[in-house]
Every structure is written in C-alpha cells, then in structure tokens.
mmCIF file of C-alpha atoms in Angstrom:
data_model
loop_
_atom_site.group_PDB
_atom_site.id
_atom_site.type_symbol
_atom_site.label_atom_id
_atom_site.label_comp_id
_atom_site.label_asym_id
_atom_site.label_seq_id
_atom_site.Cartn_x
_atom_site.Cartn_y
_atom_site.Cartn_z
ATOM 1 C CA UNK A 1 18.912 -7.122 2.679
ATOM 2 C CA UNK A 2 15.456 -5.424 1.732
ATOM 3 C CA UNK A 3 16.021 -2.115 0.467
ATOM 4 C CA UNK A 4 13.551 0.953 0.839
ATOM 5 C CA UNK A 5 13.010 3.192 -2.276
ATOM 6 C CA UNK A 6 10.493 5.782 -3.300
ATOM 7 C CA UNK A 7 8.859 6.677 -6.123
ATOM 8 C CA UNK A 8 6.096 9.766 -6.577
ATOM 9 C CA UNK A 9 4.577 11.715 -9.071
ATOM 10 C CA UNK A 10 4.444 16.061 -9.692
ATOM 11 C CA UNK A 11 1.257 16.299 -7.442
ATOM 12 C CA UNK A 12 2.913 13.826 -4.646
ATOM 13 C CA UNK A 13 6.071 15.534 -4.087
ATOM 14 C CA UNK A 14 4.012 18.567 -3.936
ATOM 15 C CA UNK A 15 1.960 17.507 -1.250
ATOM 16 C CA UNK A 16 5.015 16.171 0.720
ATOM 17 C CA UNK A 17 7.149 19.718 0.637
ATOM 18 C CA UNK A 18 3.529 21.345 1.873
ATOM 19 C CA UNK A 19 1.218 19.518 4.088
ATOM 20 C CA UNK A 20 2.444 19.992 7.559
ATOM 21 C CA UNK A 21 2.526 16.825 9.742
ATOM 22 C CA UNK A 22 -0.147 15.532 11.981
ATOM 23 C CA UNK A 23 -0.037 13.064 15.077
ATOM 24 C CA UNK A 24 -4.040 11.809 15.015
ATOM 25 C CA UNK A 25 -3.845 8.449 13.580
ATOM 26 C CA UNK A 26 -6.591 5.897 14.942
ATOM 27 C CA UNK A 27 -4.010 3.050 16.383
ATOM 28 C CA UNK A 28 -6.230 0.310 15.143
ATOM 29 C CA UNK A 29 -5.401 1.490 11.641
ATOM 30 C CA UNK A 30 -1.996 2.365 11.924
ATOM 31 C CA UNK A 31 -1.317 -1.411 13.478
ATOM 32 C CA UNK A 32 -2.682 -3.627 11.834
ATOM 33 C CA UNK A 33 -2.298 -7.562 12.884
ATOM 34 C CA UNK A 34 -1.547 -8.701 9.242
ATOM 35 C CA UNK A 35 -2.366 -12.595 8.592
ATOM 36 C CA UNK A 36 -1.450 -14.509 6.264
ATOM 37 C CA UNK A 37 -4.329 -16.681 3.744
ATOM 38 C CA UNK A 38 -3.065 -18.282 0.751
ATOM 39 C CA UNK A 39 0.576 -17.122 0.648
ATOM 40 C CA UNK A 40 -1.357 -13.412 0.792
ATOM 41 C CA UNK A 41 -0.321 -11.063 3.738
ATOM 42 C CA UNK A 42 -3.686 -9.326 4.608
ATOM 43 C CA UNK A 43 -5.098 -6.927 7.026
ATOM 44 C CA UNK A 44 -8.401 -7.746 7.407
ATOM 45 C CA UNK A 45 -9.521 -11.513 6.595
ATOM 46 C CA UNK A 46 -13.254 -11.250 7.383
ATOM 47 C CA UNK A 47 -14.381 -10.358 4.283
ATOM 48 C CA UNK A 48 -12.645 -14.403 3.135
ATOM 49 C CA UNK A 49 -15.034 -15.679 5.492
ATOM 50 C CA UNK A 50 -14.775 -19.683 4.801
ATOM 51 C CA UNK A 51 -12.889 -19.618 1.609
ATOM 52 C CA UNK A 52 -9.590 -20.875 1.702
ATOM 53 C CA UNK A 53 -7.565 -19.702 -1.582
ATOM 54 C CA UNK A 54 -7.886 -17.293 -3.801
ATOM 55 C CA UNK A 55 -9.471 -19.380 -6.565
ATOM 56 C CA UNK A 56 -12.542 -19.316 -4.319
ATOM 57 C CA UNK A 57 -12.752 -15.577 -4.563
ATOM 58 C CA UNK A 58 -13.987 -12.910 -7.507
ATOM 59 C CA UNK A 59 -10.465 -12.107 -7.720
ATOM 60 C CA UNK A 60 -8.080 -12.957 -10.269
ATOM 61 C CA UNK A 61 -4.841 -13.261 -8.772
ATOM 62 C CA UNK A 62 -3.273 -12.448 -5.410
ATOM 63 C CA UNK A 63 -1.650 -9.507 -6.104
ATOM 64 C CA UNK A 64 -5.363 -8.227 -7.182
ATOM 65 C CA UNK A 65 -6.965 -9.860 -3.849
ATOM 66 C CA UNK A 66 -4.148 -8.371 -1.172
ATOM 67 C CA UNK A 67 -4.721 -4.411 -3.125
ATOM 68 C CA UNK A 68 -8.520 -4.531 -2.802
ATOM 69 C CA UNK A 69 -8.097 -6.106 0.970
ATOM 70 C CA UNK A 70 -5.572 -4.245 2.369
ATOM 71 C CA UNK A 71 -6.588 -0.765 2.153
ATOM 72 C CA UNK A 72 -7.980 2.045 4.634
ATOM 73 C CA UNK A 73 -9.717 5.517 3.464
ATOM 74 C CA UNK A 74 -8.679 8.629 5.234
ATOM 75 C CA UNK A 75 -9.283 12.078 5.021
ATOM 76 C CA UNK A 76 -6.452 13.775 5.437
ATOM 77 C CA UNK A 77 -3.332 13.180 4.062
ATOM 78 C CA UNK A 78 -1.179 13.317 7.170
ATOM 79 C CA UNK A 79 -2.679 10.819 8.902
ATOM 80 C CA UNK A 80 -2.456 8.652 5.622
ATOM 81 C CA UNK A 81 1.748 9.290 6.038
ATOM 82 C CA UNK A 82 1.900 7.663 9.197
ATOM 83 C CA UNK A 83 -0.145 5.182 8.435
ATOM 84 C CA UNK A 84 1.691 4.151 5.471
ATOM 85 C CA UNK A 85 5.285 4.691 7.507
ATOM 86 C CA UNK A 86 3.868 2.157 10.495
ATOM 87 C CA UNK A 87 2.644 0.007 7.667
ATOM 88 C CA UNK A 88 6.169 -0.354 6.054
ATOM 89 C CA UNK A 89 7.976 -0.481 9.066
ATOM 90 C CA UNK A 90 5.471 -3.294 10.415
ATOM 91 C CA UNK A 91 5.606 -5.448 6.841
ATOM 92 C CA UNK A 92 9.403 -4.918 6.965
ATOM 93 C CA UNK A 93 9.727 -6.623 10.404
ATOM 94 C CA UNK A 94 7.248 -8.880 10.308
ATOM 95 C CA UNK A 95 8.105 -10.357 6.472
ATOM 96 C CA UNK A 96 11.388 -9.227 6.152
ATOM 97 C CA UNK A 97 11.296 -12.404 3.042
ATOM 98 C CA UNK A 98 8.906 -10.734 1.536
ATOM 99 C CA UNK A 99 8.214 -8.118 -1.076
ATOM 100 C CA UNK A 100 5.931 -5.225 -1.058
ATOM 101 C CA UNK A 101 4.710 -2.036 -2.707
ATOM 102 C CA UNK A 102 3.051 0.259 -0.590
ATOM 103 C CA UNK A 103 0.908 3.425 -2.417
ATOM 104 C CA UNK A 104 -0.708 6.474 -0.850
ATOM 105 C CA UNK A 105 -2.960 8.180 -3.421
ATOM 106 C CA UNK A 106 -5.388 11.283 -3.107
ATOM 107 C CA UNK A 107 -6.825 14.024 -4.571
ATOM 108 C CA UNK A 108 -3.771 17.160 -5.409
ATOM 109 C CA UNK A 109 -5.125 18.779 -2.756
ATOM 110 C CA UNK A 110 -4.123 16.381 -0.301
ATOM 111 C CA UNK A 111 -7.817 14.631 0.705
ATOM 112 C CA UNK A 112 -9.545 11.398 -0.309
ATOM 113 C CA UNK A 113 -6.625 9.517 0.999
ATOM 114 C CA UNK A 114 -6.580 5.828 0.846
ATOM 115 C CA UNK A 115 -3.455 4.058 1.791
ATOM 116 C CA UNK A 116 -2.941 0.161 0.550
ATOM 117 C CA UNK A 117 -0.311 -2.569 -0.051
ATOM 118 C CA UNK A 118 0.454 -5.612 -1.860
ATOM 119 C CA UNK A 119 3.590 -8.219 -2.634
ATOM 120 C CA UNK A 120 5.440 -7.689 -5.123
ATOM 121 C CA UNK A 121 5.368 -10.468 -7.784
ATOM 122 C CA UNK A 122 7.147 -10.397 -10.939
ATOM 123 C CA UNK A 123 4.399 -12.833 -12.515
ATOM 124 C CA UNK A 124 1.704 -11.067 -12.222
ATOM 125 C CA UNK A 125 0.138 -7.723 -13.549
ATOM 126 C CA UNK A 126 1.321 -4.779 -12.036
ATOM 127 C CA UNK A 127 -1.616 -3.273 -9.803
ATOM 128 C CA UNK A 128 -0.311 0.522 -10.562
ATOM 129 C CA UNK A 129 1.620 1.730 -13.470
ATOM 130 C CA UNK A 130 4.839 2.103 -11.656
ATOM 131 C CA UNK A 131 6.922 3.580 -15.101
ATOM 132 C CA UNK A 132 3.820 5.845 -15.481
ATOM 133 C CA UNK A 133 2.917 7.797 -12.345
ATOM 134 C CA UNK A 134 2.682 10.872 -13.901
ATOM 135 C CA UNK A 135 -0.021 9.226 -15.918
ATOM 136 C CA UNK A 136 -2.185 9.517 -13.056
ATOM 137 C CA UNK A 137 -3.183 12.911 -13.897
ATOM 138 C CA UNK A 138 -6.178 13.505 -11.416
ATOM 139 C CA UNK A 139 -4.376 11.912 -8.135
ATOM 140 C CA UNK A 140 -0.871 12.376 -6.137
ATOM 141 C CA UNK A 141 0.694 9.436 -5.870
ATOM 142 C CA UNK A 142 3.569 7.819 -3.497
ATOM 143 C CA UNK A 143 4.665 4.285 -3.826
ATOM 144 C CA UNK A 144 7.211 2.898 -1.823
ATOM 145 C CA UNK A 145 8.953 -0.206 -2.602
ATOM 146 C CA UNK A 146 10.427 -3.113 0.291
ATOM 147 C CA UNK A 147 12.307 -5.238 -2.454
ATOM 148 C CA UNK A 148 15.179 -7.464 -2.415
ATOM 149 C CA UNK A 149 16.638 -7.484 -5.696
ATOM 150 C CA UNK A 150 13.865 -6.043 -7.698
ATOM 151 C CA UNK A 151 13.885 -2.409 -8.419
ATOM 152 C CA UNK A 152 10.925 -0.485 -8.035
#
C-alpha cells in the first residue's frame, strides 16, 4: 500500500493556512501524459530527443534527469496546489509500484511557483534536503511523499 505523507517548512504552512484557493489551472499542465524513458517517469520527453538512457544526457543520475524534466513554472501559488494534487493523484494511479517525491516551492509570498517530481531512490543523492527544509530560508516549501516503506 503506498502511503501519502507531507512534509513543509515555516513559510509553507504559512502560505497553506492563507492563500485562498483558485480553480484556473491550464489542463494541459495539470494532466500530464507521463512516459516512461530509461526506468524514468517523465512529463515531457522532447527535450531526450534521440537519446535513449540517461548516460547519453548532461545529467548525472536519474533522479537528477526526472527533477530538471518534470517541472512547470507558475505564478501563483494556487494554481501550483492543484497542479501538484492532479500530479500525485495521476503518479499514484498510474505507478502505483513506484515511488515519488513531489515539491512545490516559491517565494514566502506565495509567487514564483514551480511545481516538480521525481522517484524516490534510496541510492542516489537526495534532490532536496528533506531533514532540512527549514534550511531553505528564502523559499516555502511542500514536499509530499508516495512511498511504500520508505519514510519521507
């Protein structure tokens, strides 16, 4: 069973008792059809073009390939909630085998938004500091973890 759990910093949970809600999310963006490319789950593959694996690519590992890919920039942060929500629910039913880590970061004042995800692989570097996010002193931050056994 994949379990759902959330993790944010001071400037996050601010934003999230706040910002009211809003409905205008561009439905291209909010759905994504995610493929997969070298055991990555992506959103967009056209950037790949020919290459096959991620050897072929100026990244160094997967985890680093699937946070640079699978991003969007928004600029407001309630659009950037849904997104992430349709996201999660989407990665959740499509890859229910799978791990992920979902983050929403922007500026404290809720704008600059940019919504990505990655799997979640114990062997590689962590792509945020998830025992640190207070660390990130100059964004708000809200990761959400789809994890198995792993606790985020």
């Amino acid at each position: 069973m994949m379990r759902r759990s959330k993790k944010t910093n001071k400037a996050m949970r601010y934003l999230l008792e706040n910002v009211p809600p809003s409905i205008h999310v561009a439905l291209e963006r909010a759905s994504p059809n995610f493929t997969e490319w070298d055991h990555c789950i992506l959103i967009d593959t056209t950037e790949l073009g020919t290459l096959k694996t991620v050897k072929e690519t100026i990244y160094l590992d997967r985890t680093e390939l699937e946070a640079s890919i699978n991003h969007v920039h928004l600029s407001d942060f309630a659009s950037g909630m849904k997104i992430m929500d349709q996201w999660t629910r989407k990665l959740q039913e499509d890859y229910s085998g799978k791990q992920f880590i979902i983050i929403l970061s922007c500026q404290p004042d809720g704008g600059d938004v940019v919504v990505r995800f990655y799997q979640y692989r114990k062997d590689d570097p962590e792509w945020v500091a998830l025992d640190n996010l207070e660390g990130y002193k100059e964004e708000a931050i809200l990761v959400i973890g789809l994890m198995n056994n792993a606790v985020l």
